[in-house]
PDB file of N, CA and C in Angstrom:
ATOM      1  N   UNK A   1     -14.046  22.250   8.967  1.00 59.00           N
ATOM      2  CA  UNK A   1     -12.874  20.902   9.816  1.00 59.00           C
ATOM      3  C   UNK A   1     -11.643  22.063  10.370  1.00 59.00           C
ATOM      4  N   UNK A   2     -11.506  21.489  11.555  1.00 72.00           N
ATOM      5  CA  UNK A   2     -10.494  21.964  12.742  1.00 72.00           C
ATOM      6  C   UNK A   2      -9.390  21.830  11.685  1.00 72.00           C
ATOM      7  N   UNK A   3      -8.218  22.737  11.543  1.00 76.00           N
ATOM      8  CA  UNK A   3      -7.089  23.170  10.840  1.00 76.00           C
ATOM      9  C   UNK A   3      -6.092  22.152  11.973  1.00 76.00           C
ATOM     10  N   UNK A   4      -6.283  22.745  13.280  1.00 82.00           N
ATOM     11  CA  UNK A   4      -5.296  21.655  13.972  1.00 82.00           C
ATOM     12  C   UNK A   4      -5.205  20.359  13.895  1.00 82.00           C
ATOM     13  N   UNK A   5      -6.450  19.052  13.221  1.00 82.00           N
ATOM     14  CA  UNK A   5      -6.389  18.085  12.723  1.00 82.00           C
ATOM     15  C   UNK A   5      -5.356  17.804  11.643  1.00 82.00           C
ATOM     16  N   UNK A   6      -4.911  18.938  11.347  1.00 87.00           N
ATOM     17  CA  UNK A   6      -4.382  18.462   9.817  1.00 87.00           C
ATOM     18  C   UNK A   6      -2.739  18.115  10.146  1.00 87.00           C
ATOM     19  N   UNK A   7      -2.790  19.274  11.531  1.00 89.00           N
ATOM     20  CA  UNK A   7      -1.064  19.873  12.055  1.00 89.00           C
ATOM     21  C   UNK A   7      -1.141  17.868  12.987  1.00 89.00           C
ATOM     22  N   UNK A   8      -1.681  17.735  13.556  1.00 91.00           N
ATOM     23  CA  UNK A   8      -1.795  16.163  14.174  1.00 91.00           C
ATOM     24  C   UNK A   8      -1.678  15.130  13.264  1.00 91.00           C
ATOM     25  N   UNK A   9      -2.486  14.636  12.182  1.00 92.00           N
ATOM     26  CA  UNK A   9      -2.432  13.977  11.602  1.00 92.00           C
ATOM     27  C   UNK A   9      -1.306  13.720  10.793  1.00 92.00           C
ATOM     28  N   UNK A  10      -0.292  15.011  10.251  1.00 93.00           N
ATOM     29  CA  UNK A  10       1.175  15.144   9.879  1.00 93.00           C
ATOM     30  C   UNK A  10       2.128  14.537  10.818  1.00 93.00           C
ATOM     31  N   UNK A  11       2.242  14.858  11.946  1.00 94.00           N
ATOM     32  CA  UNK A  11       3.013  14.626  13.055  1.00 94.00           C
ATOM     33  C   UNK A  11       2.820  12.662  13.449  1.00 94.00           C
ATOM     34  N   UNK A  12       1.709  11.922  13.262  1.00 94.00           N
ATOM     35  CA  UNK A  12       1.967  10.586  13.043  1.00 94.00           C
ATOM     36  C   UNK A  12       2.968   9.857  12.117  1.00 94.00           C
ATOM     37  N   UNK A  13       3.967   9.513  13.213  1.00 95.00           N
ATOM     38  CA  UNK A  13       4.657   8.876  12.675  1.00 95.00           C
ATOM     39  C   UNK A  13       5.285   7.317  12.288  1.00 95.00           C
ATOM     40  N   UNK A  14       3.676   7.206  13.306  1.00 95.00           N
ATOM     41  CA  UNK A  14       3.904   5.533  12.666  1.00 95.00           C
ATOM     42  C   UNK A  14       3.102   4.907  11.517  1.00 95.00           C
ATOM     43  N   UNK A  15       3.486   3.787  10.943  1.00 95.00           N
ATOM     44  CA  UNK A  15       2.235   3.455   9.855  1.00 95.00           C
ATOM     45  C   UNK A  15       1.056   3.044  10.368  1.00 95.00           C
ATOM     46  N   UNK A  16       0.099   3.760   9.840  1.00 96.00           N
ATOM     47  CA  UNK A  16      -1.486   3.968   9.651  1.00 96.00           C
ATOM     48  C   UNK A  16      -1.798   3.433   8.635  1.00 96.00           C
ATOM     49  N   UNK A  17      -2.765   3.079   8.827  1.00 96.00           N
ATOM     50  CA  UNK A  17      -4.152   2.567   7.940  1.00 96.00           C
ATOM     51  C   UNK A  17      -5.751   3.336   7.833  1.00 96.00           C
ATOM     52  N   UNK A  18      -5.914   3.812   7.190  1.00 97.00           N
ATOM     53  CA  UNK A  18      -6.970   4.663   6.783  1.00 97.00           C
ATOM     54  C   UNK A  18      -8.027   3.537   6.186  1.00 97.00           C
ATOM     55  N   UNK A  19      -9.407   3.473   6.890  1.00 97.00           N
ATOM     56  CA  UNK A  19     -10.196   2.337   6.397  1.00 97.00           C
ATOM     57  C   UNK A  19     -11.396   3.222   6.380  1.00 97.00           C
ATOM     58  N   UNK A  20     -12.026   3.073   5.288  1.00 98.00           N
ATOM     59  CA  UNK A  20     -12.557   4.123   4.639  1.00 98.00           C
ATOM     60  C   UNK A  20     -13.888   3.426   4.116  1.00 98.00           C
ATOM     61  N   UNK A  21     -15.166   3.620   4.600  1.00 98.00           N
ATOM     62  CA  UNK A  21     -15.956   3.074   4.020  1.00 98.00           C
ATOM     63  C   UNK A  21     -17.035   3.603   2.511  1.00 98.00           C
ATOM     64  N   UNK A  22     -16.968   2.815   1.874  1.00 97.00           N
ATOM     65  CA  UNK A  22     -17.489   3.527   0.426  1.00 97.00           C
ATOM     66  C   UNK A  22     -18.951   4.323   0.521  1.00 97.00           C
ATOM     67  N   UNK A  23     -19.517   3.865   1.552  1.00 97.00           N
ATOM     68  CA  UNK A  23     -20.639   5.416   1.938  1.00 97.00           C
ATOM     69  C   UNK A  23     -20.822   5.866   2.594  1.00 97.00           C
ATOM     70  N   UNK A  24     -19.490   6.178   3.037  1.00 97.00           N
ATOM     71  CA  UNK A  24     -19.039   6.900   4.572  1.00 97.00           C
ATOM     72  C   UNK A  24     -19.950   8.336   4.190  1.00 97.00           C
ATOM     73  N   UNK A  25     -20.777   8.908   5.025  1.00 96.00           N
ATOM     74  CA  UNK A  25     -21.143  10.703   5.007  1.00 96.00           C
ATOM     75  C   UNK A  25     -20.053  11.107   5.733  1.00 96.00           C
ATOM     76  N   UNK A  26     -19.294  10.800   6.681  1.00 95.00           N
ATOM     77  CA  UNK A  26     -18.553  11.402   7.741  1.00 95.00           C
ATOM     78  C   UNK A  26     -16.936  11.666   6.900  1.00 95.00           C
ATOM     79  N   UNK A  27     -16.740  10.706   5.915  1.00 95.00           N
ATOM     80  CA  UNK A  27     -15.569  11.047   5.500  1.00 95.00           C
ATOM     81  C   UNK A  27     -15.197  10.825   4.105  1.00 95.00           C
ATOM     82  N   UNK A  28     -15.482  11.689   2.902  1.00 95.00           N
ATOM     83  CA  UNK A  28     -15.377  11.680   1.927  1.00 95.00           C
ATOM     84  C   UNK A  28     -14.140  10.759   1.011  1.00 95.00           C
ATOM     85  N   UNK A  29     -13.957  10.370  -0.186  1.00 96.00           N
ATOM     86  CA  UNK A  29     -13.020   9.563  -0.678  1.00 96.00           C
ATOM     87  C   UNK A  29     -11.924  11.255  -0.884  1.00 96.00           C
ATOM     88  N   UNK A  30     -12.650  12.036  -1.317  1.00 96.00           N
ATOM     89  CA  UNK A  30     -11.220  13.144  -1.717  1.00 96.00           C
ATOM     90  C   UNK A  30     -10.434  13.425  -0.352  1.00 96.00           C
ATOM     91  N   UNK A  31     -11.663  13.185   0.690  1.00 94.00           N
ATOM     92  CA  UNK A  31     -10.175  13.472   2.244  1.00 94.00           C
ATOM     93  C   UNK A  31      -9.770  12.753   3.011  1.00 94.00           C
ATOM     94  N   UNK A  32     -10.651  11.335   2.674  1.00 96.00           N
ATOM     95  CA  UNK A  32      -9.055  10.510   2.608  1.00 96.00           C
ATOM     96  C   UNK A  32      -7.957  10.639   1.823  1.00 96.00           C
ATOM     97  N   UNK A  33      -8.133  10.131   0.428  1.00 96.00           N
ATOM     98  CA  UNK A  33      -7.149  10.720  -0.582  1.00 96.00           C
ATOM     99  C   UNK A  33      -6.107  11.952   0.381  1.00 96.00           C
ATOM    100  N   UNK A  34      -6.809  12.947   0.750  1.00 95.00           N
ATOM    101  CA  UNK A  34      -5.879  13.809   1.166  1.00 95.00           C
ATOM    102  C   UNK A  34      -5.073  13.368   2.351  1.00 95.00           C
ATOM    103  N   UNK A  35      -5.736  13.088   3.418  1.00 94.00           N
ATOM    104  CA  UNK A  35      -5.015  12.323   4.278  1.00 94.00           C
ATOM    105  C   UNK A  35      -3.502  11.085   3.993  1.00 94.00           C
ATOM    106  N   UNK A  36      -3.905  10.892   3.085  1.00 96.00           N
ATOM    107  CA  UNK A  36      -2.653   9.752   2.655  1.00 96.00           C
ATOM    108  C   UNK A  36      -1.622  10.309   2.227  1.00 96.00           C
ATOM    109  N   UNK A  37      -2.417  11.870   1.094  1.00 95.00           N
ATOM    110  CA  UNK A  37      -0.977  12.585   0.321  1.00 95.00           C
ATOM    111  C   UNK A  37      -0.294  13.370   1.746  1.00 95.00           C
ATOM    112  N   UNK A  38      -1.094  13.678   2.823  1.00 94.00           N
ATOM    113  CA  UNK A  38      -0.440  14.509   3.800  1.00 94.00           C
ATOM    114  C   UNK A  38       0.496  14.077   4.584  1.00 94.00           C
ATOM    115  N   UNK A  39       0.453  12.553   5.209  1.00 95.00           N
ATOM    116  CA  UNK A  39       1.165  11.542   5.594  1.00 95.00           C
ATOM    117  C   UNK A  39       1.603  10.421   4.769  1.00 95.00           C
ATOM    118  N   UNK A  40       2.658  10.711   4.696  1.00 92.00           N
ATOM    119  CA  UNK A  40       3.832   9.761   3.860  1.00 92.00           C
ATOM    120  C   UNK A  40       3.681   8.033   4.359  1.00 92.00           C
ATOM    121  N   UNK A  41       3.051   8.336   5.751  1.00 94.00           N
ATOM    122  CA  UNK A  41       3.011   6.690   6.707  1.00 94.00           C
ATOM    123  C   UNK A  41       2.011   6.124   6.549  1.00 94.00           C
ATOM    124  N   UNK A  42       1.088   6.605   6.170  1.00 96.00           N
ATOM    125  CA  UNK A  42      -0.304   6.817   5.657  1.00 96.00           C
ATOM    126  C   UNK A  42      -1.210   5.655   4.655  1.00 96.00           C
ATOM    127  N   UNK A  43      -1.597   4.826   4.696  1.00 96.00           N
ATOM    128  CA  UNK A  43      -2.253   3.623   3.591  1.00 96.00           C
ATOM    129  C   UNK A  43      -4.019   4.205   3.781  1.00 96.00           C
ATOM    130  N   UNK A  44      -4.837   3.635   2.410  1.00 97.00           N
ATOM    131  CA  UNK A  44      -5.858   3.914   2.443  1.00 97.00           C
ATOM    132  C   UNK A  44      -6.534   2.687   1.923  1.00 97.00           C
ATOM    133  N   UNK A  45      -7.342   1.919   2.601  1.00 97.00           N
ATOM    134  CA  UNK A  45      -8.279   1.181   1.933  1.00 97.00           C
ATOM    135  C   UNK A  45      -9.710   1.235   2.034  1.00 97.00           C
ATOM    136  N   UNK A  46     -10.361   0.921   0.536  1.00 97.00           N
ATOM    137  CA  UNK A  46     -11.980   1.662   1.212  1.00 97.00           C
ATOM    138  C   UNK A  46     -12.672   0.406   0.968  1.00 97.00           C
ATOM    139  N   UNK A  47     -14.140   0.326   1.668  1.00 97.00           N
ATOM    140  CA  UNK A  47     -14.693  -1.174   1.799  1.00 97.00           C
ATOM    141  C   UNK A  47     -15.843  -0.608   1.014  1.00 97.00           C
ATOM    142  N   UNK A  48     -16.096  -0.492  -0.080  1.00 95.00           N
ATOM    143  CA  UNK A  48     -17.315  -0.320  -0.948  1.00 95.00           C
ATOM    144  C   UNK A  48     -18.606  -0.279  -0.250  1.00 95.00           C
ATOM    145  N   UNK A  49     -18.940  -1.292   0.264  1.00 95.00           N
ATOM    146  CA  UNK A  49     -20.023  -1.552   0.494  1.00 95.00           C
ATOM    147  C   UNK A  49     -20.571  -1.055   2.182  1.00 95.00           C
ATOM    148  N   UNK A  50     -19.573  -0.663   2.618  1.00 97.00           N
ATOM    149  CA  UNK A  50     -20.071  -0.203   4.234  1.00 97.00           C
ATOM    150  C   UNK A  50     -19.994   1.376   4.727  1.00 97.00           C
ATOM    151  N   UNK A  51     -20.662   1.517   5.404  1.00 97.00           N
ATOM    152  CA  UNK A  51     -20.744   3.198   5.607  1.00 97.00           C
ATOM    153  C   UNK A  51     -19.722   3.648   6.542  1.00 97.00           C
ATOM    154  N   UNK A  52     -19.788   4.416   7.545  1.00 96.00           N
ATOM    155  CA  UNK A  52     -18.495   5.402   8.361  1.00 96.00           C
ATOM    156  C   UNK A  52     -18.198   4.430   9.173  1.00 96.00           C
ATOM    157  N   UNK A  53     -18.819   3.352   9.843  1.00 97.00           N
ATOM    158  CA  UNK A  53     -18.601   2.385  11.155  1.00 97.00           C
ATOM    159  C   UNK A  53     -18.327   1.299  10.239  1.00 97.00           C
ATOM    160  N   UNK A  54     -17.465   0.904   9.359  1.00 97.00           N
ATOM    161  CA  UNK A  54     -16.770   0.016   8.896  1.00 97.00           C
ATOM    162  C   UNK A  54     -16.561  -1.383   9.457  1.00 97.00           C
ATOM    163  N   UNK A  55     -16.059  -1.076  10.376  1.00 97.00           N
ATOM    164  CA  UNK A  55     -15.918  -2.565  11.905  1.00 97.00           C
ATOM    165  C   UNK A  55     -17.083  -3.178  11.836  1.00 97.00           C
ATOM    166  N   UNK A  56     -18.346  -2.492  11.949  1.00 97.00           N
ATOM    167  CA  UNK A  56     -19.225  -2.709  12.019  1.00 97.00           C
ATOM    168  C   UNK A  56     -20.239  -3.330  11.125  1.00 97.00           C
ATOM    169  N   UNK A  57     -20.146  -2.481  10.056  1.00 97.00           N
ATOM    170  CA  UNK A  57     -20.952  -2.546   8.502  1.00 97.00           C
ATOM    171  C   UNK A  57     -20.364  -3.910   8.155  1.00 97.00           C
ATOM    172  N   UNK A  58     -19.260  -3.916   8.303  1.00 97.00           N
ATOM    173  CA  UNK A  58     -18.344  -5.502   7.511  1.00 97.00           C
ATOM    174  C   UNK A  58     -17.713  -5.565   7.959  1.00 97.00           C
ATOM    175  N   UNK A  59     -18.026  -6.534   9.402  1.00 96.00           N
ATOM    176  CA  UNK A  59     -16.983  -6.993   9.912  1.00 96.00           C
ATOM    177  C   UNK A  59     -15.698  -7.463   9.595  1.00 96.00           C
ATOM    178  N   UNK A  60     -16.107  -8.563   8.781  1.00 96.00           N
ATOM    179  CA  UNK A  60     -15.348  -9.489   8.151  1.00 96.00           C
ATOM    180  C   UNK A  60     -14.298  -8.318   6.775  1.00 96.00           C
ATOM    181  N   UNK A  61     -15.001  -8.083   6.525  1.00 96.00           N
ATOM    182  CA  UNK A  61     -14.615  -7.242   5.570  1.00 96.00           C
ATOM    183  C   UNK A  61     -12.917  -5.833   6.152  1.00 96.00           C
ATOM    184  N   UNK A  62     -13.506  -5.568   7.112  1.00 96.00           N
ATOM    185  CA  UNK A  62     -12.501  -4.887   8.097  1.00 96.00           C
ATOM    186  C   UNK A  62     -11.331  -5.974   8.422  1.00 96.00           C
ATOM    187  N   UNK A  63     -11.501  -6.693   9.173  1.00 95.00           N
ATOM    188  CA  UNK A  63     -10.493  -7.604   9.866  1.00 95.00           C
ATOM    189  C   UNK A  63      -9.582  -8.317   8.502  1.00 95.00           C
ATOM    190  N   UNK A  64     -10.602  -8.371   7.385  1.00 94.00           N
ATOM    191  CA  UNK A  64      -8.765  -8.530   6.163  1.00 94.00           C
ATOM    192  C   UNK A  64      -8.590  -7.701   6.054  1.00 94.00           C
ATOM    193  N   UNK A  65      -8.907  -6.339   5.669  1.00 95.00           N
ATOM    194  CA  UNK A  65      -8.102  -5.739   5.123  1.00 95.00           C
ATOM    195  C   UNK A  65      -7.421  -5.135   6.201  1.00 95.00           C
ATOM    196  N   UNK A  66      -7.304  -4.941   7.360  1.00 95.00           N
ATOM    197  CA  UNK A  66      -6.388  -4.794   8.507  1.00 95.00           C
ATOM    198  C   UNK A  66      -5.159  -5.836   9.139  1.00 95.00           C
ATOM    199  N   UNK A  67      -5.910  -7.084   8.517  1.00 94.00           N
ATOM    200  CA  UNK A  67      -4.690  -8.359   8.059  1.00 94.00           C
ATOM    201  C   UNK A  67      -3.676  -8.082   6.858  1.00 94.00           C
ATOM    202  N   UNK A  68      -4.792  -7.947   5.746  1.00 94.00           N
ATOM    203  CA  UNK A  68      -3.404  -7.105   4.569  1.00 94.00           C
ATOM    204  C   UNK A  68      -2.640  -6.214   5.110  1.00 94.00           C
ATOM    205  N   UNK A  69      -2.780  -5.326   5.496  1.00 94.00           N
ATOM    206  CA  UNK A  69      -2.404  -3.936   5.734  1.00 94.00           C
ATOM    207  C   UNK A  69      -1.427  -4.812   7.015  1.00 94.00           C
ATOM    208  N   UNK A  70      -1.064  -5.224   8.065  1.00 93.00           N
ATOM    209  CA  UNK A  70      -0.327  -5.857   8.575  1.00 93.00           C
ATOM    210  C   UNK A  70       0.616  -6.683   8.256  1.00 93.00           C
ATOM    211  N   UNK A  71       0.081  -7.581   7.058  1.00 91.00           N
ATOM    212  CA  UNK A  71       0.972  -8.389   6.377  1.00 91.00           C
ATOM    213  C   UNK A  71       2.476  -7.460   6.037  1.00 91.00           C
ATOM    214  N   UNK A  72       1.625  -6.567   4.740  1.00 81.00           N
ATOM    215  CA  UNK A  72       2.088  -5.566   4.285  1.00 81.00           C
ATOM    216  C   UNK A  72       3.447  -4.415   5.036  1.00 81.00           C
ATOM    217  N   UNK A  73       2.684  -5.109   6.292  1.00 72.00           N
ATOM    218  CA  UNK A  73       3.767  -4.100   7.447  1.00 72.00           C
ATOM    219  C   UNK A  73       4.820  -4.623   7.260  1.00 72.00           C
ATOM    220  N   UNK A  74       4.821  -6.197   7.817  1.00 66.00           N
ATOM    221  CA  UNK A  74       5.340  -6.658   8.284  1.00 66.00           C
ATOM    222  C   UNK A  74       6.651  -7.472   7.459  1.00 66.00           C
ATOM    223  N   UNK A  75       6.355  -7.171   6.291  1.00 59.00           N
ATOM    224  CA  UNK A  75       7.297  -7.991   5.572  1.00 59.00           C
ATOM    225  C   UNK A  75       8.220  -7.441   5.152  1.00 59.00           C
ATOM    226  N   UNK A  76       9.811  -8.203   5.139  1.00 58.00           N
ATOM    227  CA  UNK A  76      10.814  -7.734   5.278  1.00 58.00           C
ATOM    228  C   UNK A  76      11.106  -6.466   4.485  1.00 58.00           C
ATOM    229  N   UNK A  77      11.329  -5.681   4.325  1.00 56.00           N
ATOM    230  CA  UNK A  77      12.714  -4.449   3.573  1.00 56.00           C
ATOM    231  C   UNK A  77      13.657  -5.337   2.634  1.00 56.00           C
ATOM    232  N   UNK A  78      13.551  -5.490   1.333  1.00 55.00           N
ATOM    233  CA  UNK A  78      14.112  -6.045   0.505  1.00 55.00           C
ATOM    234  C   UNK A  78      15.982  -5.028   0.658  1.00 55.00           C
ATOM    235  N   UNK A  79      16.425  -5.916   0.339  1.00 55.00           N
ATOM    236  CA  UNK A  79      17.908  -5.197   0.689  1.00 55.00           C
ATOM    237  C   UNK A  79      17.860  -4.454  -0.392  1.00 55.00           C
ATOM    238  N   UNK A  80      19.346  -3.638  -0.490  1.00 53.00           N
ATOM    239  CA  UNK A  80      19.691  -2.486  -1.515  1.00 53.00           C
ATOM    240  C   UNK A  80      20.488  -3.158  -2.291  1.00 53.00           C
ATOM    241  N   UNK A  81      21.161  -2.946  -3.193  1.00 50.00           N
ATOM    242  CA  UNK A  81      21.948  -2.710  -4.302  1.00 50.00           C
ATOM    243  C   UNK A  81      23.353  -3.830  -3.505  1.00 50.00           C
ATOM    244  N   UNK A  82      23.558  -2.818  -2.376  1.00 51.00           N
ATOM    245  CA  UNK A  82      24.984  -3.209  -1.592  1.00 51.00           C
ATOM    246  C   UNK A  82      24.877  -4.515  -0.848  1.00 51.00           C
ATOM    247  N   UNK A  83      23.177  -5.273  -0.434  1.00 50.00           N
ATOM    248  CA  UNK A  83      23.090  -6.377   0.394  1.00 50.00           C
ATOM    249  C   UNK A  83      22.922  -5.565   1.667  1.00 50.00           C
ATOM    250  N   UNK A  84      23.203  -4.317   2.240  1.00 48.00           N
ATOM    251  CA  UNK A  84      22.437  -3.410   3.570  1.00 48.00           C
ATOM    252  C   UNK A  84      20.957  -3.375   3.620  1.00 48.00           C
ATOM    253  N   UNK A  85      20.248  -3.467   4.305  1.00 47.00           N
ATOM    254  CA  UNK A  85      18.505  -3.806   4.768  1.00 47.00           C
ATOM    255  C   UNK A  85      18.510  -1.978   4.332  1.00 47.00           C
ATOM    256  N   UNK A  86      17.370  -1.991   3.512  1.00 46.00           N
ATOM    257  CA  UNK A  86      17.328  -0.502   2.529  1.00 46.00           C
ATOM    258  C   UNK A  86      17.080   0.221   4.032  1.00 46.00           C
ATOM    259  N   UNK A  87      17.025   1.607   4.035  1.00 47.00           N
ATOM    260  CA  UNK A  87      16.231   2.380   5.448  1.00 47.00           C
ATOM    261  C   UNK A  87      14.903   2.477   4.935  1.00 47.00           C
ATOM    262  N   UNK A  88      14.100   2.502   6.149  1.00 48.00           N
ATOM    263  CA  UNK A  88      13.090   2.710   6.124  1.00 48.00           C
ATOM    264  C   UNK A  88      12.357   4.084   5.512  1.00 48.00           C
ATOM    265  N   UNK A  89      11.089   3.452   5.138  1.00 45.00           N
ATOM    266  CA  UNK A  89      10.634   4.732   4.568  1.00 45.00           C
ATOM    267  C   UNK A  89       9.533   5.729   5.436  1.00 45.00           C
TER     268      UNK A  89
END
């Protein structure tokens, strides 16, 4: 793998969802987990019965995963003990 990709990946500051097909020959579970550890703004969802092209293999599961993630990302941040909004993470 091209080491520059990790630099690009860690530079992403927007919340990012990695959707991995459980049967993907292109993105191993280990690599997906390393991606999430390398970028604190990333989340991982695995669709067990999909290959690499999750949106094609299991469009229903892909849409559910993205909607769930978007809902979690849009959820209001609870205020801290002083009542001020919590700092973004």
